[in-house]
Short mmCIF file of C-alpha atoms in Angstrom, two decimals:
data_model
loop_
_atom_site.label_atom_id
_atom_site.label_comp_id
_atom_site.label_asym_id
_atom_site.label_seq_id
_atom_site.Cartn_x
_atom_site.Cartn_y
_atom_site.Cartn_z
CA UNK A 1 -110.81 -21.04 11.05
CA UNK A 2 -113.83 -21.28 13.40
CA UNK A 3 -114.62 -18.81 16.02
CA UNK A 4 -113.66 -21.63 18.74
CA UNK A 5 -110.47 -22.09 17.51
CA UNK A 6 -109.12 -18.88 16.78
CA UNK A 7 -110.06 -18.22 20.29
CA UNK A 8 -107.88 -21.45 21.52
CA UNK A 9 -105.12 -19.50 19.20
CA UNK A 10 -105.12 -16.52 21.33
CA UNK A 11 -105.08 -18.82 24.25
CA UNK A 12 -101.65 -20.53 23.01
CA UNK A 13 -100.27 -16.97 22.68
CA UNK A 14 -101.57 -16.06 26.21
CA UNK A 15 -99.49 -19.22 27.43
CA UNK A 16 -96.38 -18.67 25.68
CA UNK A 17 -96.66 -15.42 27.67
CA UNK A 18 -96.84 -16.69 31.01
CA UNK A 19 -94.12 -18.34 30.42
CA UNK A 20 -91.98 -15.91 29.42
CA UNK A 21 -92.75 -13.97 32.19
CA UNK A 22 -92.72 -16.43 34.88
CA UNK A 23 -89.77 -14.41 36.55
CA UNK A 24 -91.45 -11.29 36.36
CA UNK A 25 -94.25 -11.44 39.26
CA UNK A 26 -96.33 -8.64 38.42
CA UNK A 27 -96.79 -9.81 34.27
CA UNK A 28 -96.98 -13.25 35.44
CA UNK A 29 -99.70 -12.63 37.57
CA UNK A 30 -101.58 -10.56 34.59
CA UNK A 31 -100.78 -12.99 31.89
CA UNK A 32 -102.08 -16.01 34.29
CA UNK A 33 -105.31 -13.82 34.87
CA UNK A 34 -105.73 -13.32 31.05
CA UNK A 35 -105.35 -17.10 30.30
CA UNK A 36 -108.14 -18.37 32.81
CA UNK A 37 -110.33 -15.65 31.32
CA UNK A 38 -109.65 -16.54 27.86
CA UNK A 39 -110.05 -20.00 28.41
CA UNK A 40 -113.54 -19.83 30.20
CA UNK A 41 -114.89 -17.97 27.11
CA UNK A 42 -113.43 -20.79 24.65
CA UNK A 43 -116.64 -22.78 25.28
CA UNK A 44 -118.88 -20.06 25.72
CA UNK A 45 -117.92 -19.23 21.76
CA UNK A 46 -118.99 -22.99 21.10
CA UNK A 47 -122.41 -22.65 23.10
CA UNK A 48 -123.37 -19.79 21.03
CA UNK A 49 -122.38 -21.42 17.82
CA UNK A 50 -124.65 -24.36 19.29
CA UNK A 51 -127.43 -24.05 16.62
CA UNK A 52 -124.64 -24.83 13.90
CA UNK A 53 -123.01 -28.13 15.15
CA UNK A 54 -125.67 -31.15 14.77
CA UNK A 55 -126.64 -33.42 17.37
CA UNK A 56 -124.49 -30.64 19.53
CA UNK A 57 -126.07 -31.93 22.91
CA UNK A 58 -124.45 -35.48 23.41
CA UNK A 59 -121.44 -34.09 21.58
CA UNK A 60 -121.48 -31.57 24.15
CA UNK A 61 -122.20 -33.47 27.15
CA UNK A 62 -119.52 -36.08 25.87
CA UNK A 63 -116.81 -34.04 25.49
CA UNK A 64 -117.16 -31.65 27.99
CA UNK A 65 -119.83 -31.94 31.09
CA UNK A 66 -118.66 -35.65 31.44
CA UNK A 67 -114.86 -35.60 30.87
CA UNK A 68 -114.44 -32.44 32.77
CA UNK A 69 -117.20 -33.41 35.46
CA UNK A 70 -114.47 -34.87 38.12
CA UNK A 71 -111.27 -32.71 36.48
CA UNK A 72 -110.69 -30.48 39.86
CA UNK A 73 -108.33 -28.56 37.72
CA UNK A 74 -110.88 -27.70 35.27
CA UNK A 75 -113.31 -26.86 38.09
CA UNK A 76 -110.11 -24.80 39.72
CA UNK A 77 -110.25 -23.16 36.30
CA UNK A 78 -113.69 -22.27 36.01
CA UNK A 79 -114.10 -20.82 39.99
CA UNK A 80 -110.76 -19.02 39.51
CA UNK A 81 -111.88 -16.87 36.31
CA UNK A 82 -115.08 -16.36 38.31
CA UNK A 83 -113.74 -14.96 41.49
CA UNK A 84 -111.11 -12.71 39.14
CA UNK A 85 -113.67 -11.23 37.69
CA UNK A 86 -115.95 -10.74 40.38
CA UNK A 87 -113.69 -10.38 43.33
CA UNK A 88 -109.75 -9.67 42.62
CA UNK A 89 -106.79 -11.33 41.63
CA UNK A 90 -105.82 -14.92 42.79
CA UNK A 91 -103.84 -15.43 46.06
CA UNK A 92 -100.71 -16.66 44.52
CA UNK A 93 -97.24 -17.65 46.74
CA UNK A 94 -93.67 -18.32 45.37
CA UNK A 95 -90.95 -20.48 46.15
CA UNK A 96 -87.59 -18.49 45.50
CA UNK A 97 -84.10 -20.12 45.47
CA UNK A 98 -81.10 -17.58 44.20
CA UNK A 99 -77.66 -18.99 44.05
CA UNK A 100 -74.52 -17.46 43.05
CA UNK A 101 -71.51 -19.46 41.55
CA UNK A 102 -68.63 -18.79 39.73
CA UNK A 103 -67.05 -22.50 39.33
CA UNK A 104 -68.18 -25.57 38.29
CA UNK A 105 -68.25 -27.05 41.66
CA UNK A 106 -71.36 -26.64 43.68
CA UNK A 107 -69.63 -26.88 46.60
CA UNK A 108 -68.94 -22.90 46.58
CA UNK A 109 -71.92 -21.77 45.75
CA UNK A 110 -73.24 -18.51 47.60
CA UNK A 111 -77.14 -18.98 48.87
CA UNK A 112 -78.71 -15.62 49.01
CA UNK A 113 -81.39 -15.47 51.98
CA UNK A 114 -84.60 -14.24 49.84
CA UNK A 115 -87.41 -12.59 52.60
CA UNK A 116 -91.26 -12.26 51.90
CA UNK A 117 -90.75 -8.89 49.72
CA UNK A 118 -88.53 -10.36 47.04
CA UNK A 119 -89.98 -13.81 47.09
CA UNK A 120 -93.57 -12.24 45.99
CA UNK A 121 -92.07 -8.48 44.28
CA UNK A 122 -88.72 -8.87 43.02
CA UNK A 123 -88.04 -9.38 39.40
CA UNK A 124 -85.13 -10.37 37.44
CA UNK A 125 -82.84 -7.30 37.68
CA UNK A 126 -83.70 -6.96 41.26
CA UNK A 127 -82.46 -10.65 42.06
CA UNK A 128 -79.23 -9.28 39.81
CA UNK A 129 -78.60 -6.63 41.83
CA UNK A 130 -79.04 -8.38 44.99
CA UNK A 131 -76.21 -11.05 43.64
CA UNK A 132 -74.15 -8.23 42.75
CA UNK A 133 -73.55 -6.99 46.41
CA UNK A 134 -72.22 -10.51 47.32
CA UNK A 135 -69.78 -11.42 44.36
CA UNK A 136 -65.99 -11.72 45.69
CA UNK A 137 -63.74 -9.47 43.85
CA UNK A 138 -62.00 -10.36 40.24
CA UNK A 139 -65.05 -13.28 39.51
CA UNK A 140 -67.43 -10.85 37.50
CA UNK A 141 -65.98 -12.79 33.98
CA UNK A 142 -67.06 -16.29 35.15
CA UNK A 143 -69.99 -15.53 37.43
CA UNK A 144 -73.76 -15.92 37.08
CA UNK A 145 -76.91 -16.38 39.17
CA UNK A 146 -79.04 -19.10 38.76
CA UNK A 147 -82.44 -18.03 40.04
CA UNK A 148 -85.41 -20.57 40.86
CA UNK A 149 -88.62 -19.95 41.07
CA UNK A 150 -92.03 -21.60 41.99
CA UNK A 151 -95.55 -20.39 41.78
CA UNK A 152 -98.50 -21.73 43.54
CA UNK A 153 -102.13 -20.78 44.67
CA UNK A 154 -103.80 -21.75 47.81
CA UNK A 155 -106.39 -23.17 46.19
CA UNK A 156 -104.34 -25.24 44.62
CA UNK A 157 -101.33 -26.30 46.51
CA UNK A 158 -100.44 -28.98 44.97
CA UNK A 159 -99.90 -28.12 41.51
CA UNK A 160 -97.46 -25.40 40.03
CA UNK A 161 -99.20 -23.35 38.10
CA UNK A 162 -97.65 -23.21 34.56
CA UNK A 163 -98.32 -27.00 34.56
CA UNK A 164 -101.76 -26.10 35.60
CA UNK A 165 -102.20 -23.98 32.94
CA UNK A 166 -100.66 -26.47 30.20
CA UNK A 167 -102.82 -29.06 31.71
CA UNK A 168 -105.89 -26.80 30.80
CA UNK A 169 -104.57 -25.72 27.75
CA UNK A 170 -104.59 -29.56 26.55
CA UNK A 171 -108.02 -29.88 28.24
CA UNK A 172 -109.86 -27.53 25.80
CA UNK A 173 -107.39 -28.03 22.98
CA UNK A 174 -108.38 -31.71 23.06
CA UNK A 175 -112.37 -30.69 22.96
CA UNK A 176 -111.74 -28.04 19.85
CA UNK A 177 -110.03 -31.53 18.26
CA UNK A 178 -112.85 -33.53 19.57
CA UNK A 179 -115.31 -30.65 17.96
CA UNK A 180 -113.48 -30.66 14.60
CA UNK A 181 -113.67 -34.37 14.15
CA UNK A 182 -117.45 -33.84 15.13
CA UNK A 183 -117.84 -31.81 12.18
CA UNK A 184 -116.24 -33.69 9.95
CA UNK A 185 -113.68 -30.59 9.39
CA UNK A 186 -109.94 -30.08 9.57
CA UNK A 187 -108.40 -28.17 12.36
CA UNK A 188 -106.29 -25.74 12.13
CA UNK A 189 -102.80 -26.97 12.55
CA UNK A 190 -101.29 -23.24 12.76
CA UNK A 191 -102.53 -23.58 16.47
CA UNK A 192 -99.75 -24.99 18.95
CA UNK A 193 -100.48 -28.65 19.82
CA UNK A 194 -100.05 -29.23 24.25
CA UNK A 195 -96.83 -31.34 23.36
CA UNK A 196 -95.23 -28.25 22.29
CA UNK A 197 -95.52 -26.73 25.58
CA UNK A 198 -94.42 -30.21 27.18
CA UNK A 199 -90.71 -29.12 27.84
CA UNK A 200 -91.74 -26.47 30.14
CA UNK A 201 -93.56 -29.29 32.09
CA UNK A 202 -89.91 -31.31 32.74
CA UNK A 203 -89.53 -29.35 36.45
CA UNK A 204 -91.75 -28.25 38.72
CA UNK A 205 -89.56 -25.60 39.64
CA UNK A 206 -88.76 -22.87 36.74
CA UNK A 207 -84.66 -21.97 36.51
CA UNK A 208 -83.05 -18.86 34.73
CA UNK A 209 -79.22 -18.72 34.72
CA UNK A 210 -77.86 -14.98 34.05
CA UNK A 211 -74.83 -14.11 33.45
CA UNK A 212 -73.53 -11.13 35.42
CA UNK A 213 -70.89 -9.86 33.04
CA UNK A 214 -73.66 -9.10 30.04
CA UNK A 215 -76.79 -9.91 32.02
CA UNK A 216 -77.62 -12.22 29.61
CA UNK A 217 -79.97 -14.94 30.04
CA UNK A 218 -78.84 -18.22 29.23
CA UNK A 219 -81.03 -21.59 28.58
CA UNK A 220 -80.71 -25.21 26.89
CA UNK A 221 -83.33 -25.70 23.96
CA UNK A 222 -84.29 -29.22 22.89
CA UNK A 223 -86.30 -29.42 19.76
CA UNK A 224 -86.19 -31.56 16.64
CA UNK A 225 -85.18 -30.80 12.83
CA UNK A 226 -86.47 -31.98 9.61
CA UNK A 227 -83.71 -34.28 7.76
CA UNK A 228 -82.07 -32.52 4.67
CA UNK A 229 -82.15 -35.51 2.62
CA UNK A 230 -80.29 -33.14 -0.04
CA UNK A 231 -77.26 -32.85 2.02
CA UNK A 232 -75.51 -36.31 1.57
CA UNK A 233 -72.98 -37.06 3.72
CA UNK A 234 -68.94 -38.59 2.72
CA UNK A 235 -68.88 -41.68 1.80
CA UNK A 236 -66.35 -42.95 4.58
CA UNK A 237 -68.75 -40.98 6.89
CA UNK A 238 -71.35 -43.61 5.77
CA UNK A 239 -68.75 -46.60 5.60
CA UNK A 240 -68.42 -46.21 9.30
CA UNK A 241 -72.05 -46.72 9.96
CA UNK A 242 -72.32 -49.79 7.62
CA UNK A 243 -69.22 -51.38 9.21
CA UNK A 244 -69.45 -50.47 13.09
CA UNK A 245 -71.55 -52.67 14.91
CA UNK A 246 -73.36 -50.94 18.07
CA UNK A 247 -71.01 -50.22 20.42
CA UNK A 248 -71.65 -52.27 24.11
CA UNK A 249 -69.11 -50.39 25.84
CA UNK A 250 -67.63 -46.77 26.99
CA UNK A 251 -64.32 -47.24 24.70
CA UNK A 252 -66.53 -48.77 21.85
CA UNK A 253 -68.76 -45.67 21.47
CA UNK A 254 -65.49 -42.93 22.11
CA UNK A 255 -63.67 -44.97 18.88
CA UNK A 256 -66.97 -44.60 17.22
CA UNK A 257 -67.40 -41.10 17.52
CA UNK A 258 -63.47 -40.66 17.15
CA UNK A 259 -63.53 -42.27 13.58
CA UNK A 260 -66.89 -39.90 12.16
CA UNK A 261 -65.48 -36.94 14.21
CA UNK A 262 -61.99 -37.76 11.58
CA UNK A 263 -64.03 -38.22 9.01
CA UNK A 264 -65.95 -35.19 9.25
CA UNK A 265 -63.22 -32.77 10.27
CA UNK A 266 -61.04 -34.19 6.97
CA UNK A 267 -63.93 -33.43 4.89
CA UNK A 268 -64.65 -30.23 6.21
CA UNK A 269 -62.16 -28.78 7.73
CA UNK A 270 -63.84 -28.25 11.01
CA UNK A 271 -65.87 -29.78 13.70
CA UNK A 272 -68.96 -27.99 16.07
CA UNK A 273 -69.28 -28.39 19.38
CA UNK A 274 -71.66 -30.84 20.17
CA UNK A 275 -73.02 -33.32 23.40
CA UNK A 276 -74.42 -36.64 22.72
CA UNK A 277 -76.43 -38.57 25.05
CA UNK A 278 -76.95 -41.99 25.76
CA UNK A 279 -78.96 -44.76 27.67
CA UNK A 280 -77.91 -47.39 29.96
CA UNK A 281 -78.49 -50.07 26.59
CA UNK A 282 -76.55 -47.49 24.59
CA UNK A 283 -79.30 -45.76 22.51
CA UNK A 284 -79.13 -42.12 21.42
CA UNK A 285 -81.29 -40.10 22.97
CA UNK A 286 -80.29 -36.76 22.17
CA UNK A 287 -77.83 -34.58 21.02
CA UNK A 288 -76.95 -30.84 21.63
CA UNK A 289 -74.73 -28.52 20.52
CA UNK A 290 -73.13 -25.16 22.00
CA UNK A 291 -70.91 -22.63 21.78
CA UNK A 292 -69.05 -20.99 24.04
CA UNK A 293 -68.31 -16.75 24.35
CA UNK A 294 -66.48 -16.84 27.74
CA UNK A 295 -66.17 -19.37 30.83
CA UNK A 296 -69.28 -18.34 32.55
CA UNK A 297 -71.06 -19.84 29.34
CA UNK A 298 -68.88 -23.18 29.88
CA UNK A 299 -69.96 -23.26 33.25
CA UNK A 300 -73.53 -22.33 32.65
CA UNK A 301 -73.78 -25.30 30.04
CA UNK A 302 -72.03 -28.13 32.19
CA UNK A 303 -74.33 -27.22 34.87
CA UNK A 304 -77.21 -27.70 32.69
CA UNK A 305 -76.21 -30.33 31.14
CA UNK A 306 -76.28 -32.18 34.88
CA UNK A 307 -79.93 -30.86 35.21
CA UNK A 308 -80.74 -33.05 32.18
CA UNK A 309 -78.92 -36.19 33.67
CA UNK A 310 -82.12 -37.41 35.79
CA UNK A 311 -84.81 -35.97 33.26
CA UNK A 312 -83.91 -38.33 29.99
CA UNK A 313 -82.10 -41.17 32.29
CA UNK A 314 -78.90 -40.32 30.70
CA UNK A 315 -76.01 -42.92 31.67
CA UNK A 316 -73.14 -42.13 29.08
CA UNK A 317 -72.39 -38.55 27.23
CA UNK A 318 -70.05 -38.07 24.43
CA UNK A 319 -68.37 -34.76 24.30
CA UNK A 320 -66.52 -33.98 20.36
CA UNK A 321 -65.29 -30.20 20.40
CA UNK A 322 -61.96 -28.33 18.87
CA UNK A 323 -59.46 -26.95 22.08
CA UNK A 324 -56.84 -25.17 21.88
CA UNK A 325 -53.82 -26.19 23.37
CA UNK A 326 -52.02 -24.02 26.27
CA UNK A 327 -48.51 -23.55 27.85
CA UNK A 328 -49.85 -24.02 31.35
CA UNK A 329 -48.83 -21.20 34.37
CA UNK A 330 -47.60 -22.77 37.73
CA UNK A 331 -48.06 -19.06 39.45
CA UNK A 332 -52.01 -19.66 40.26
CA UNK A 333 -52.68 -16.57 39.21
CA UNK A 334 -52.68 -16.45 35.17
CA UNK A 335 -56.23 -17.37 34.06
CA UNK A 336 -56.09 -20.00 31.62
CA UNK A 337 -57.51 -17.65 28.54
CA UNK A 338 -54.57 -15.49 29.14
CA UNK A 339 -52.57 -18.98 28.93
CA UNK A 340 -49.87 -19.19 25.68
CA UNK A 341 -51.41 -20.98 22.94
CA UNK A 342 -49.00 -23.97 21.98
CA UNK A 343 -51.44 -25.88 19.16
CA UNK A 344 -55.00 -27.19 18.91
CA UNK A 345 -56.52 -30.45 19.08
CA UNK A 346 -60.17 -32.55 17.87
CA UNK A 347 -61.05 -34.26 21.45
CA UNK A 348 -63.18 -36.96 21.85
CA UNK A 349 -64.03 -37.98 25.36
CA UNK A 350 -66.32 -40.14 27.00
CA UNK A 351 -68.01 -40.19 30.77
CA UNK A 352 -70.41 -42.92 32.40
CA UNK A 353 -72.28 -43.64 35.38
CA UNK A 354 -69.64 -45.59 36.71
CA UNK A 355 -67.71 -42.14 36.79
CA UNK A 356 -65.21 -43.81 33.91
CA UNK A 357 -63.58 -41.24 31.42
CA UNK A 358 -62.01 -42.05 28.10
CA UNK A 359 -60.28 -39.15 26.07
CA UNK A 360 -59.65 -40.07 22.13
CA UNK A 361 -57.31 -36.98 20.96
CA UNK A 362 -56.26 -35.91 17.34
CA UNK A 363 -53.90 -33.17 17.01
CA UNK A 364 -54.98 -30.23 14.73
CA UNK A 365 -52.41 -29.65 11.60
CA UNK A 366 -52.41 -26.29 9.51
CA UNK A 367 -50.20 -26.01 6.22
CA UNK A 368 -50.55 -23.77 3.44
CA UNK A 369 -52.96 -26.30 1.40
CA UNK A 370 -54.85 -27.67 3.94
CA UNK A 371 -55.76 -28.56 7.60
CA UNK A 372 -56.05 -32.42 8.96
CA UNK A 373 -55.51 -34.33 12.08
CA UNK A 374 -53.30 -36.36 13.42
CA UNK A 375 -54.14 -39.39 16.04
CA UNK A 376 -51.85 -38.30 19.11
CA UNK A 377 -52.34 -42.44 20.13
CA UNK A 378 -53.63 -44.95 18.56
CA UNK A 379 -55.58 -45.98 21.09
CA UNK A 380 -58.44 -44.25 23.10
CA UNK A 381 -57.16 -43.11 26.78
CA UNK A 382 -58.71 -44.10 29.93
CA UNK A 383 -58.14 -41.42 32.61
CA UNK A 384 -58.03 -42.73 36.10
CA UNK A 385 -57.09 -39.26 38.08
CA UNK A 386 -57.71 -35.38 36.87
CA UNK A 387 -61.09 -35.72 35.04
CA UNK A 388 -61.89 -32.44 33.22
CA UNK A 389 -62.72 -29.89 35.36
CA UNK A 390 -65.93 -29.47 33.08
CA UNK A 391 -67.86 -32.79 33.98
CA UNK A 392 -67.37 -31.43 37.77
CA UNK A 393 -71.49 -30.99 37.89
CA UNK A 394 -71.85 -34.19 36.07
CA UNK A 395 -69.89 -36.44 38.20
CA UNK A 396 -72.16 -34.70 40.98
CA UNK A 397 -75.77 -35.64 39.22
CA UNK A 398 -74.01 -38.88 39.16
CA UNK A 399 -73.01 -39.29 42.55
CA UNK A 400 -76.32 -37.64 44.07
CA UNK A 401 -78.23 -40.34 41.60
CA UNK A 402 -76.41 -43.62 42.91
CA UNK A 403 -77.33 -41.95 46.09
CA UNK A 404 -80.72 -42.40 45.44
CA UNK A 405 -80.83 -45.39 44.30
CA UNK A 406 -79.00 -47.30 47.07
CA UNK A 407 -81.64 -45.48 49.07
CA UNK A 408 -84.27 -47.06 47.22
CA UNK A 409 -82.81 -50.71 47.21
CA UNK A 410 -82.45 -50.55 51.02
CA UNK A 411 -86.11 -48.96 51.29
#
């Protein structure tokens, strides 16, 4: 590995750390200072190594002095390592937004008023504790804190500053490329390319939801996985493929999914929990699956889940998962785990832009040799009144995006 690049390496680590710590202002602020130190001394390191690289001086000015000539992040970059250095840390300011909630409806959230001293000081457990003194009695099970936060610099208003720092990250990683391919040699690929950073890049304001039963943080990861090509699938699972054509409506893709959730559940025994997404021309886009310790974690997820909505121009979601089945309590009181368990069910069920719900439900069936389904109807179930109480922040992302868009037609 060259000196240049093991130096970008250190650089990706540096990164990773700011932003893990973006909610903790006083490591954020040292991890930020570290980064535009380390990344001012990346071409230093190839300067001194000048000597070694042939015809280094157009190669130089090419891929540096010229493409970073008008860059004003780049020359942000460069002033802002000189001045902490030579004068102090950066003047940084913080947008703060801490919410507490305990349903799935917005509507009663609790807005705590943040002042000057925790928008710049206060950390994580601070925020907590600050939540803590405002929770109504008998929620603590089902509540959490969402907690938003956005850094900025005076010298650079308009950019948040771990997208800054990504930017600049790809900046230099693209000259270190640029170098290698100069040199005819290969570069490392142990060191993290900018598209790996690119999810943090999706909002310009960071979130953190915590839970305030465990304090545990809670987040939604999108990444991708290798294929197991040695894991081959039942051949009805594949027969459904070869025989559906692509489905053009809501009730086409919930009978899809209804017949390969079947197929997998009578093959294994069991089905995950698991989202799918889709476009307004019905392509996948992604899928996700969760699982769920307690109803704060159902809440936390729905709510991200709406947070996606507007990011990958979801229209339609698919939502497969095993339920059980409960007695329900007309005394308002009894919360619905405490509920008697009467049987369990595979549900399929479908929501679109359009607000339109479809259910597809197969009863769960336990014997001594085995356990199947049963189809409760033969035919998927359009639901007109009482969606699930789960899509609440859905049908909201929905609404507030029609909303936007009618805005936009009249504009």
């Amino acid at each position: 590995m060259k000196a240049w690049e093991r130096r970008l390496k250190d650089l990706s680590h540096i990164l990773v750390s700011c932003e893990k710590t973006y909610f903790e202002p006083e490591l954020f602020r040292m991890n930020l200072n570290q980064f535009l130190q380390t990344a001012r001394t990346i071409t230093f390191i190839i300067q001194k190594n000048k000597n070694d690289i042939p015809n280094f001086t157009n190669w130089y000015d090419d891929a540096v002095i010229k493409t970073w000539k008008n860059d004003d992040l780049m020359h942000w970059a460069k002033n802002s390592r000189n001045k902490i250095e030579k004068e102090g840390d950066l003047e940084l300011y913080s947008k703060l937004t801490t919410t507490l909630f305990f349903v799935y409806d917005e509507k009663h959230d609790i807005h705590l008023e943040c002042g000057r001293n925790e928008l710049i000081n206060y950390n994580v457990k601070k925020l907590i504790r600050l939540a803590q003194k405002k929770l109504p009695t008998g929620f603590i099970d089902s509540a959490s804190i969402k907690i938003e936060r956005r850094w900025v610099t005076s010298e650079l208003p308009e950019w948040e500053l771990l997208n800054a720092v990504i930017y600049i990250y790809g900046k230099i990683h693209t000259c270190c490329v640029s170098l290698s391919q100069h040199l005819n040699s290969n570069f490392d690929d142990s060191i993290p390319s900018p598209s790996q950073f690119t999810s943090s890049r999706i909002n310009t304001v960071k979130t953190n939801y915590v839970k305030l039963s465990d304090l545990h943080l809670s987040s939604i990861k999108i990444s991708t996985l290798n294929i197991n090509h040695e894991i081959k699938p039942p051949e009805d699972f594949i027969n459904i493929f070869r025989g559906t054509e692509k489905p053009n409506s809501l009730k086409n893709l919930v009978d899809f999914h209804g017949e390969l959730a079947k197929s997998l559940f009578n093959n294994s025994g069991y089905h995950i929990t698991v989202i799918f997404f889709y476009d307004d021309d019905f392509n996948l886009i992604h899928t996700l699956s969760t699982k769920f310790n307690d109803q704060a974690d159902k809440i936390i997820f729905w709510r991200q889940v709406a947070e996606l909505i507007p990011q990958f121009n979801i229209h339609r979601i698919i939502f497969v998962s095993e339920a059980w089945n409960r007695m329900p309590s007309h005394d308002l009181i009894t919360p619905i785990k405490n509920m008697p368990i009467i049987g369990e069910s595979l549900n399929i069920v479908g929501l679109d832009l359009s607000k339109d719900c479809i259910i597809k439900i197969y009863d769960i069936i336990k014997n001594d040799e085995r356990t199947f389904i049963n189809e409760r109807v033969s035919e998927a179930e359009k639901i007109k009144n009482n969606l699930p109480n789960y899509f609440t922040p859905i049908i909201t992302m929905f609404d507030k995006l029609s909303e936007m868009k009618n805005k936009a037609h009249k504009n």
